[in-house]
């Protein structure tokens, strides 16, 4: 394999490639022209912020937008103001009555709390030892 | 109300950005268009050699054009060609990676296996606009087809170096810039590519 052969190989491969480029069909040529137009159009209509370091600010803007959205959702969320919801309006009123009737530290409230603690204690023990026969 | 007006104005600018001075845009657009028109067919063929699929090749070329015009058009025009081919090669690699992932996923799924690389198996499908009645053209097309098959068998860096140097006619410095490596590496990749291709294609080719 001499240098002359190598040069001949390079010339032949280059010529074959150029022939294949010249022989591209009209469909491909047309689509390439469209692609070029689209690229030039994209360059002409790029967003104004891109001129002011848009790339650098894009992640920061994204994080800020996400934070604002998060705060807005939290502020507007029904969970924030109404942690317990009830499907029946009447039972909601009953709950309100109960809450209104018993302020913190009153014997009723303490009794309800104690009932809950007893129940969870019972449930825990049952789960560990199994149900009574 | 003043705040609303400001925001409204900002949205109007966002939706309809003000045009740059007409003369400057015209000259810059003409130069860019001339560059793209000069390069697009060769770029397409190089992408097609690497990817086999003409639609994928068109997509990759269009993406490269858009990225160049959006991000690097303000660079000196002498830098456009190496930059363009660097973007193009990255696009080609992305498509090849996606195909590899898709192939792996498909191999886990039941049913007929899809091989994206086999989409254009008809060897004459990718041969451009040949006239079968002319034996010489047919022989050239077949020789190019064999060259393409051999190029695909090369390591990516060797294929890239060969196509940029031989097909695109870039010098060593520009090729190194496009490939993101040293000029010495370009020479090594190119030399190995030529030897491998000659060994594969044989003396008859």
Short mmCIF file of N, CA, C and O in Angstrom, two decimals, chain A residues 1-51 55, chain B residues 13-17 28-29 32-33 36-37 40-42 44-46 48-49 54-55 58-59 61-62 65-66 69-72 128-130 137 140 143-144 147 162 166-168 190 194-195 197-199 201 203 205:
data_model
loop_
_atom_site.label_atom_id
_atom_site.label_comp_id
_atom_site.label_asym_id
_atom_site.label_seq_id
_atom_site.Cartn_x
_atom_site.Cartn_y
_atom_site.Cartn_z
N UNK A 1 0.84 -1.19 0.00
CA UNK A 1 0.00 0.00 0.00
C UNK A 1 0.88 1.24 0.00
O UNK A 1 1.34 1.70 1.04
N UNK A 2 1.15 1.79 -1.16
CA UNK A 2 2.01 2.95 -1.24
C UNK A 2 1.24 4.24 -1.02
O UNK A 2 0.02 4.24 -0.94
N UNK A 3 2.03 5.31 -0.94
CA UNK A 3 1.40 6.61 -0.73
C UNK A 3 0.54 7.01 -1.93
O UNK A 3 -0.50 7.65 -1.78
N UNK A 4 1.00 6.56 -3.12
CA UNK A 4 0.24 6.88 -4.33
C UNK A 4 -1.15 6.22 -4.30
O UNK A 4 -2.14 6.84 -4.64
N UNK A 5 -1.12 4.95 -3.87
CA UNK A 5 -2.39 4.23 -3.77
C UNK A 5 -3.32 4.90 -2.76
O UNK A 5 -4.53 4.98 -2.96
N UNK A 6 -2.70 5.36 -1.68
CA UNK A 6 -3.50 6.01 -0.64
C UNK A 6 -4.14 7.29 -1.17
O UNK A 6 -5.31 7.56 -0.91
N UNK A 7 -3.35 8.04 -1.91
CA UNK A 7 -3.90 9.28 -2.51
C UNK A 7 -5.03 8.96 -3.48
O UNK A 7 -6.05 9.66 -3.52
N UNK A 8 -4.82 7.91 -4.27
CA UNK A 8 -5.86 7.52 -5.24
C UNK A 8 -7.14 7.12 -4.50
O UNK A 8 -8.25 7.49 -4.92
N UNK A 9 -6.97 6.40 -3.42
CA UNK A 9 -8.13 6.00 -2.62
C UNK A 9 -8.87 7.23 -2.09
O UNK A 9 -10.10 7.31 -2.16
N UNK A 10 -8.11 8.17 -1.57
CA UNK A 10 -8.73 9.38 -1.00
C UNK A 10 -9.48 10.16 -2.08
O UNK A 10 -10.59 10.64 -1.85
N UNK A 11 -8.86 10.26 -3.25
CA UNK A 11 -9.50 11.02 -4.33
C UNK A 11 -10.77 10.32 -4.80
O UNK A 11 -11.79 10.95 -5.05
N UNK A 12 -10.70 9.01 -4.88
CA UNK A 12 -11.87 8.25 -5.34
C UNK A 12 -13.01 8.38 -4.34
O UNK A 12 -14.16 8.62 -4.73
N UNK A 13 -12.71 8.21 -3.08
CA UNK A 13 -13.79 8.28 -2.07
C UNK A 13 -14.40 9.67 -2.03
O UNK A 13 -15.61 9.83 -1.92
N UNK A 14 -13.55 10.69 -2.16
CA UNK A 14 -14.06 12.06 -2.16
C UNK A 14 -14.97 12.31 -3.38
O UNK A 14 -16.04 12.91 -3.25
N UNK A 15 -14.51 11.80 -4.54
CA UNK A 15 -15.31 12.00 -5.76
C UNK A 15 -16.64 11.27 -5.67
O UNK A 15 -17.69 11.80 -6.07
N UNK A 16 -16.63 10.06 -5.11
CA UNK A 16 -17.88 9.30 -4.98
C UNK A 16 -18.86 10.03 -4.06
O UNK A 16 -20.06 10.08 -4.32
N UNK A 17 -18.30 10.57 -2.98
CA UNK A 17 -19.16 11.30 -2.05
C UNK A 17 -19.77 12.52 -2.74
O UNK A 17 -20.98 12.77 -2.63
N UNK A 18 -18.96 13.28 -3.46
CA UNK A 18 -19.48 14.46 -4.14
C UNK A 18 -20.55 14.08 -5.16
O UNK A 18 -21.56 14.78 -5.31
N UNK A 19 -20.34 12.96 -5.86
CA UNK A 19 -21.36 12.50 -6.81
C UNK A 19 -22.67 12.20 -6.10
O UNK A 19 -23.75 12.52 -6.61
N UNK A 20 -22.55 11.56 -4.95
CA UNK A 20 -23.78 11.21 -4.22
C UNK A 20 -24.49 12.47 -3.72
O UNK A 20 -25.72 12.50 -3.64
N UNK A 21 -23.71 13.50 -3.40
CA UNK A 21 -24.31 14.77 -2.97
C UNK A 21 -25.03 15.43 -4.14
O UNK A 21 -26.17 15.90 -4.01
N UNK A 22 -24.38 15.41 -5.30
CA UNK A 22 -24.99 16.02 -6.49
C UNK A 22 -26.25 15.27 -6.90
O UNK A 22 -27.16 15.86 -7.48
N UNK A 23 -26.29 13.99 -6.60
CA UNK A 23 -27.42 13.18 -7.03
C UNK A 23 -28.57 13.14 -6.06
O UNK A 23 -29.49 12.35 -6.23
N UNK A 24 -28.54 13.97 -5.03
CA UNK A 24 -29.66 13.97 -4.07
C UNK A 24 -30.96 14.30 -4.79
O UNK A 24 -30.99 15.22 -5.63
N UNK A 25 -32.01 13.60 -4.43
CA UNK A 25 -33.27 13.83 -5.15
C UNK A 25 -33.95 15.12 -4.69
O UNK A 25 -33.58 15.73 -3.69
N UNK A 26 -34.95 15.49 -5.47
CA UNK A 26 -35.60 16.79 -5.24
C UNK A 26 -36.32 16.86 -3.90
O UNK A 26 -36.40 17.91 -3.28
N UNK A 27 -36.82 15.72 -3.45
CA UNK A 27 -37.53 15.71 -2.17
C UNK A 27 -36.58 16.11 -1.03
O UNK A 27 -36.91 16.94 -0.19
N UNK A 28 -35.40 15.52 -1.05
CA UNK A 28 -34.42 15.82 0.00
C UNK A 28 -33.96 17.28 -0.12
O UNK A 28 -33.86 17.99 0.87
N UNK A 29 -33.70 17.70 -1.35
CA UNK A 29 -33.26 19.10 -1.54
C UNK A 29 -34.30 20.07 -1.03
O UNK A 29 -33.97 21.07 -0.38
N UNK A 30 -35.54 19.76 -1.33
CA UNK A 30 -36.62 20.65 -0.89
C UNK A 30 -36.71 20.68 0.63
O UNK A 30 -36.87 21.75 1.24
N UNK A 31 -36.58 19.53 1.24
CA UNK A 31 -36.67 19.49 2.71
C UNK A 31 -35.48 20.19 3.35
O UNK A 31 -35.61 20.80 4.41
N UNK A 32 -34.33 20.12 2.71
CA UNK A 32 -33.17 20.84 3.25
C UNK A 32 -33.37 22.35 3.15
O UNK A 32 -33.00 23.11 4.06
N UNK A 33 -33.97 22.78 2.04
CA UNK A 33 -34.26 24.21 1.89
C UNK A 33 -35.24 24.66 2.98
O UNK A 33 -35.09 25.74 3.56
N UNK A 34 -36.24 23.82 3.23
CA UNK A 34 -37.20 24.15 4.29
C UNK A 34 -36.52 24.22 5.66
O UNK A 34 -36.80 25.10 6.46
N UNK A 35 -35.61 23.27 5.88
CA UNK A 35 -34.89 23.25 7.16
C UNK A 35 -34.05 24.52 7.32
O UNK A 35 -34.01 25.12 8.40
N UNK A 36 -33.43 24.93 6.24
CA UNK A 36 -32.61 26.16 6.28
C UNK A 36 -33.48 27.37 6.58
O UNK A 36 -33.14 28.22 7.41
N UNK A 37 -34.63 27.44 5.90
CA UNK A 37 -35.54 28.56 6.15
C UNK A 37 -36.02 28.58 7.59
O UNK A 37 -36.09 29.64 8.23
N UNK A 38 -36.32 27.38 8.11
CA UNK A 38 -36.79 27.29 9.50
C UNK A 38 -35.70 27.77 10.46
O UNK A 38 -35.97 28.45 11.44
N UNK A 39 -34.45 27.40 10.15
CA UNK A 39 -33.34 27.81 11.02
C UNK A 39 -33.14 29.33 10.99
O UNK A 39 -32.95 29.96 12.04
N UNK A 40 -33.24 29.89 9.80
CA UNK A 40 -33.07 31.35 9.69
C UNK A 40 -34.23 32.07 10.36
O UNK A 40 -34.05 33.12 10.99
N UNK A 41 -35.41 31.50 10.20
CA UNK A 41 -36.60 32.08 10.83
C UNK A 41 -36.45 32.04 12.36
O UNK A 41 -36.75 33.01 13.06
N UNK A 42 -35.96 30.90 12.84
CA UNK A 42 -35.77 30.75 14.29
C UNK A 42 -34.77 31.77 14.81
O UNK A 42 -34.94 32.32 15.90
N UNK A 43 -33.74 32.01 14.03
CA UNK A 43 -32.73 32.98 14.46
C UNK A 43 -33.31 34.39 14.46
O UNK A 43 -33.00 35.21 15.33
N UNK A 44 -34.19 34.68 13.48
CA UNK A 44 -34.74 36.03 13.36
C UNK A 44 -35.76 36.33 14.45
O UNK A 44 -35.91 37.48 14.86
N UNK A 45 -36.45 35.31 14.91
CA UNK A 45 -37.53 35.55 15.88
C UNK A 45 -37.18 35.07 17.27
O UNK A 45 -38.06 34.75 18.05
N UNK A 46 -35.92 34.99 17.57
CA UNK A 46 -35.58 34.50 18.91
C UNK A 46 -36.02 35.53 19.94
O UNK A 46 -36.08 36.73 19.68
N UNK A 47 -36.29 35.04 21.13
CA UNK A 47 -36.87 35.87 22.19
C UNK A 47 -35.92 36.95 22.64
O UNK A 47 -34.71 36.75 22.69
N UNK A 48 -36.48 38.13 23.01
CA UNK A 48 -35.60 39.24 23.39
C UNK A 48 -34.70 38.94 24.58
O UNK A 48 -33.59 39.43 24.63
N UNK A 49 -35.17 38.09 25.52
CA UNK A 49 -34.33 37.83 26.69
C UNK A 49 -33.06 37.10 26.34
O UNK A 49 -32.10 37.10 27.08
N UNK A 50 -33.09 36.43 25.16
CA UNK A 50 -31.90 35.69 24.75
C UNK A 50 -30.71 36.62 24.53
O UNK A 50 -29.56 36.22 24.65
N UNK A 51 -30.99 37.88 24.24
CA UNK A 51 -29.90 38.83 24.01
C UNK A 51 -29.26 39.28 25.32
O UNK A 51 -28.21 39.87 25.34
N UNK A 55 -29.63 32.33 28.47
CA UNK A 55 -29.22 30.98 28.88
C UNK A 55 -28.87 30.94 30.35
O UNK A 55 -29.20 30.03 31.06
N UNK B 13 -43.85 42.61 23.91
CA UNK B 13 -42.47 42.46 23.41
C UNK B 13 -42.11 40.99 23.33
O UNK B 13 -41.48 40.53 22.39
N UNK B 14 -42.55 40.24 24.34
CA UNK B 14 -42.28 38.80 24.36
C UNK B 14 -42.88 38.11 23.13
O UNK B 14 -42.26 37.28 22.49
N UNK B 15 -44.14 38.48 22.83
CA UNK B 15 -44.81 37.84 21.70
C UNK B 15 -44.32 38.34 20.35
O UNK B 15 -44.25 37.60 19.39
N UNK B 16 -43.98 39.62 20.28
CA UNK B 16 -43.52 40.20 19.01
C UNK B 16 -42.24 41.00 19.22
O UNK B 16 -42.29 42.22 19.33
N UNK B 17 -41.11 40.31 19.32
CA UNK B 17 -39.87 41.03 19.59
C UNK B 17 -39.57 42.05 18.50
O UNK B 17 -39.81 41.79 17.32
N UNK B 28 -26.31 39.93 7.59
CA UNK B 28 -26.00 38.78 8.43
C UNK B 28 -26.79 37.56 7.98
O UNK B 28 -26.28 36.45 7.88
N UNK B 29 -28.08 37.78 7.64
CA UNK B 29 -28.93 36.67 7.20
C UNK B 29 -28.45 36.10 5.87
O UNK B 29 -28.43 34.89 5.68
N UNK B 32 -25.33 34.02 6.45
CA UNK B 32 -25.68 32.77 7.12
C UNK B 32 -26.39 31.82 6.16
O UNK B 32 -26.11 30.62 6.13
N UNK B 33 -27.29 32.37 5.37
CA UNK B 33 -28.03 31.54 4.42
C UNK B 33 -27.08 30.94 3.38
O UNK B 33 -27.20 29.77 3.01
N UNK B 36 -25.20 28.09 5.01
CA UNK B 36 -26.03 26.90 5.20
C UNK B 36 -26.35 26.22 3.87
O UNK B 36 -26.34 24.99 3.77
N UNK B 37 -26.63 27.03 2.85
CA UNK B 37 -26.94 26.46 1.54
C UNK B 37 -25.74 25.71 0.98
O UNK B 37 -25.89 24.68 0.31
N UNK B 40 -25.36 22.33 3.44
CA UNK B 40 -26.47 21.47 3.88
C UNK B 40 -26.50 20.09 3.23
O UNK B 40 -26.78 19.10 3.90
N UNK B 41 -26.18 20.02 1.93
CA UNK B 41 -26.30 18.72 1.27
C UNK B 41 -25.19 17.76 1.71
O UNK B 41 -25.44 16.57 1.93
N UNK B 42 -24.01 18.29 1.84
CA UNK B 42 -22.91 17.43 2.31
C UNK B 42 -23.18 17.00 3.76
O UNK B 42 -22.94 15.85 4.12
N UNK B 44 -26.03 16.65 5.14
CA UNK B 44 -27.08 15.64 5.12
C UNK B 44 -26.52 14.27 4.77
O UNK B 44 -26.83 13.27 5.41
N UNK B 45 -25.69 14.23 3.73
CA UNK B 45 -25.14 12.94 3.30
C UNK B 45 -24.25 12.33 4.39
O UNK B 45 -24.26 11.13 4.62
N UNK B 46 -23.50 13.18 5.08
CA UNK B 46 -22.64 12.67 6.15
C UNK B 46 -23.49 12.13 7.30
O UNK B 46 -23.17 11.08 7.87
N UNK B 48 -26.46 10.98 6.93
CA UNK B 48 -27.12 9.79 6.41
C UNK B 48 -26.18 8.58 6.43
O UNK B 48 -26.59 7.46 6.72
N UNK B 49 -24.91 8.83 6.13
CA UNK B 49 -23.93 7.75 6.19
C UNK B 49 -23.86 7.19 7.61
O UNK B 49 -23.83 5.98 7.83
N UNK B 54 -32.76 8.50 6.26
CA UNK B 54 -32.79 9.87 5.74
C UNK B 54 -33.59 10.86 6.59
O UNK B 54 -33.22 12.03 6.70
N UNK B 55 -34.67 10.36 7.21
CA UNK B 55 -35.48 11.27 8.04
C UNK B 55 -34.72 11.68 9.30
O UNK B 55 -34.76 12.85 9.69
N UNK B 58 -32.15 14.20 8.23
CA UNK B 58 -32.74 15.53 8.01
C UNK B 58 -33.00 16.24 9.34
O UNK B 58 -32.73 17.43 9.49
N UNK B 59 -33.53 15.49 10.29
CA UNK B 59 -33.81 16.08 11.62
C UNK B 59 -32.53 16.60 12.27
O UNK B 59 -32.50 17.69 12.84
N UNK B 61 -29.72 17.44 10.83
CA UNK B 61 -29.18 18.60 10.10
C UNK B 61 -29.97 19.87 10.46
O UNK B 61 -29.40 20.93 10.72
N UNK B 62 -31.30 19.72 10.50
CA UNK B 62 -32.12 20.89 10.83
C UNK B 62 -31.83 21.38 12.25
O UNK B 62 -31.70 22.58 12.49
N UNK B 65 -28.62 23.24 12.24
CA UNK B 65 -28.79 24.58 11.64
C UNK B 65 -29.40 25.55 12.66
O UNK B 65 -28.94 26.68 12.82
N UNK B 66 -30.44 25.08 13.31
CA UNK B 66 -31.14 25.95 14.28
C UNK B 66 -30.22 26.32 15.44
O UNK B 66 -30.14 27.47 15.85
N UNK B 69 -27.61 28.86 14.21
CA UNK B 69 -28.13 30.20 13.99
C UNK B 69 -28.57 30.88 15.29
O UNK B 69 -28.46 32.08 15.43
N UNK B 70 -29.04 30.08 16.23
CA UNK B 70 -29.50 30.66 17.49
C UNK B 70 -28.35 31.03 18.42
O UNK B 70 -28.37 32.05 19.09
N UNK B 71 -27.36 30.14 18.49
CA UNK B 71 -26.35 30.29 19.53
C UNK B 71 -25.01 30.82 19.04
O UNK B 71 -24.26 31.39 19.82
N UNK B 72 -24.67 30.55 17.78
CA UNK B 72 -23.31 30.88 17.35
C UNK B 72 -23.25 31.80 16.14
O UNK B 72 -22.19 32.00 15.57
N UNK B 128 -28.66 8.01 -3.90
CA UNK B 128 -29.38 9.20 -4.31
C UNK B 128 -29.55 9.27 -5.82
O UNK B 128 -28.56 9.27 -6.55
N UNK B 129 -30.80 9.32 -6.25
CA UNK B 129 -31.16 9.71 -7.59
C UNK B 129 -30.28 9.09 -8.67
O UNK B 129 -29.79 9.78 -9.56
N UNK B 130 -30.04 7.79 -8.57
CA UNK B 130 -29.19 7.21 -9.61
C UNK B 130 -30.04 6.80 -10.80
O UNK B 130 -31.22 6.55 -10.70
N UNK B 137 -23.03 4.91 -13.59
CA UNK B 137 -23.64 5.53 -12.40
C UNK B 137 -23.99 4.47 -11.36
O UNK B 137 -23.81 4.66 -10.16
N UNK B 140 -20.89 3.35 -9.63
CA UNK B 140 -20.46 4.37 -8.65
C UNK B 140 -21.32 4.32 -7.40
O UNK B 140 -20.82 4.42 -6.28
N UNK B 143 -20.30 1.41 -5.37
CA UNK B 143 -19.01 1.66 -4.70
C UNK B 143 -19.22 2.56 -3.49
O UNK B 143 -18.64 2.34 -2.42
N UNK B 144 -20.07 3.57 -3.65
CA UNK B 144 -20.35 4.47 -2.53
C UNK B 144 -21.07 3.71 -1.42
O UNK B 144 -20.82 3.93 -0.23
N UNK B 147 -18.57 1.84 0.47
CA UNK B 147 -17.80 2.77 1.32
C UNK B 147 -18.60 3.14 2.57
O UNK B 147 -18.07 3.21 3.68
N UNK B 162 -12.48 10.98 9.12
CA UNK B 162 -12.43 10.71 7.68
C UNK B 162 -13.44 11.56 6.92
O UNK B 162 -13.11 12.17 5.88
N UNK B 166 -12.00 14.13 4.38
CA UNK B 166 -12.10 13.68 2.99
C UNK B 166 -13.37 14.17 2.30
O UNK B 166 -13.32 14.65 1.17
N UNK B 167 -14.50 14.06 2.94
CA UNK B 167 -15.76 14.45 2.31
C UNK B 167 -15.95 15.97 2.35
O UNK B 167 -16.35 16.58 1.37
N UNK B 168 -15.70 16.55 3.50
CA UNK B 168 -15.96 17.98 3.66
C UNK B 168 -14.75 18.81 3.24
O UNK B 168 -14.86 20.01 3.00
N UNK B 190 -7.48 9.89 11.33
CA UNK B 190 -7.67 9.87 9.88
C UNK B 190 -6.83 8.76 9.24
O UNK B 190 -7.31 8.00 8.39
N UNK B 194 -8.23 5.58 7.11
CA UNK B 194 -7.87 5.28 5.72
C UNK B 194 -7.36 3.84 5.61
O UNK B 194 -7.77 3.09 4.71
N UNK B 195 -6.50 3.45 6.52
CA UNK B 195 -5.96 2.10 6.46
C UNK B 195 -7.05 1.05 6.66
O UNK B 195 -7.09 0.04 5.95
N UNK B 197 -10.26 1.38 6.08
CA UNK B 197 -11.17 1.37 4.92
C UNK B 197 -10.54 0.64 3.74
O UNK B 197 -11.20 -0.16 3.07
N UNK B 198 -9.28 0.90 3.52
CA UNK B 198 -8.62 0.24 2.38
C UNK B 198 -8.54 -1.26 2.62
O UNK B 198 -8.69 -2.05 1.69
N UNK B 199 -8.30 -1.63 3.87
CA UNK B 199 -8.24 -3.06 4.18
C UNK B 199 -9.60 -3.72 3.99
O UNK B 199 -9.69 -4.85 3.49
N UNK B 201 -12.17 -2.56 2.04
CA UNK B 201 -12.70 -2.47 0.68
C UNK B 201 -11.84 -3.24 -0.32
O UNK B 201 -12.34 -3.62 -1.38
N UNK B 203 -8.44 -4.09 -2.82
CA UNK B 203 -7.83 -3.44 -3.98
C UNK B 203 -8.83 -3.26 -5.12
O UNK B 203 -8.71 -2.36 -5.93
N UNK B 205 -11.92 -2.35 -5.05
CA UNK B 205 -12.76 -1.15 -4.92
C UNK B 205 -12.04 0.04 -5.56
O UNK B 205 -12.57 0.83 -6.26
#
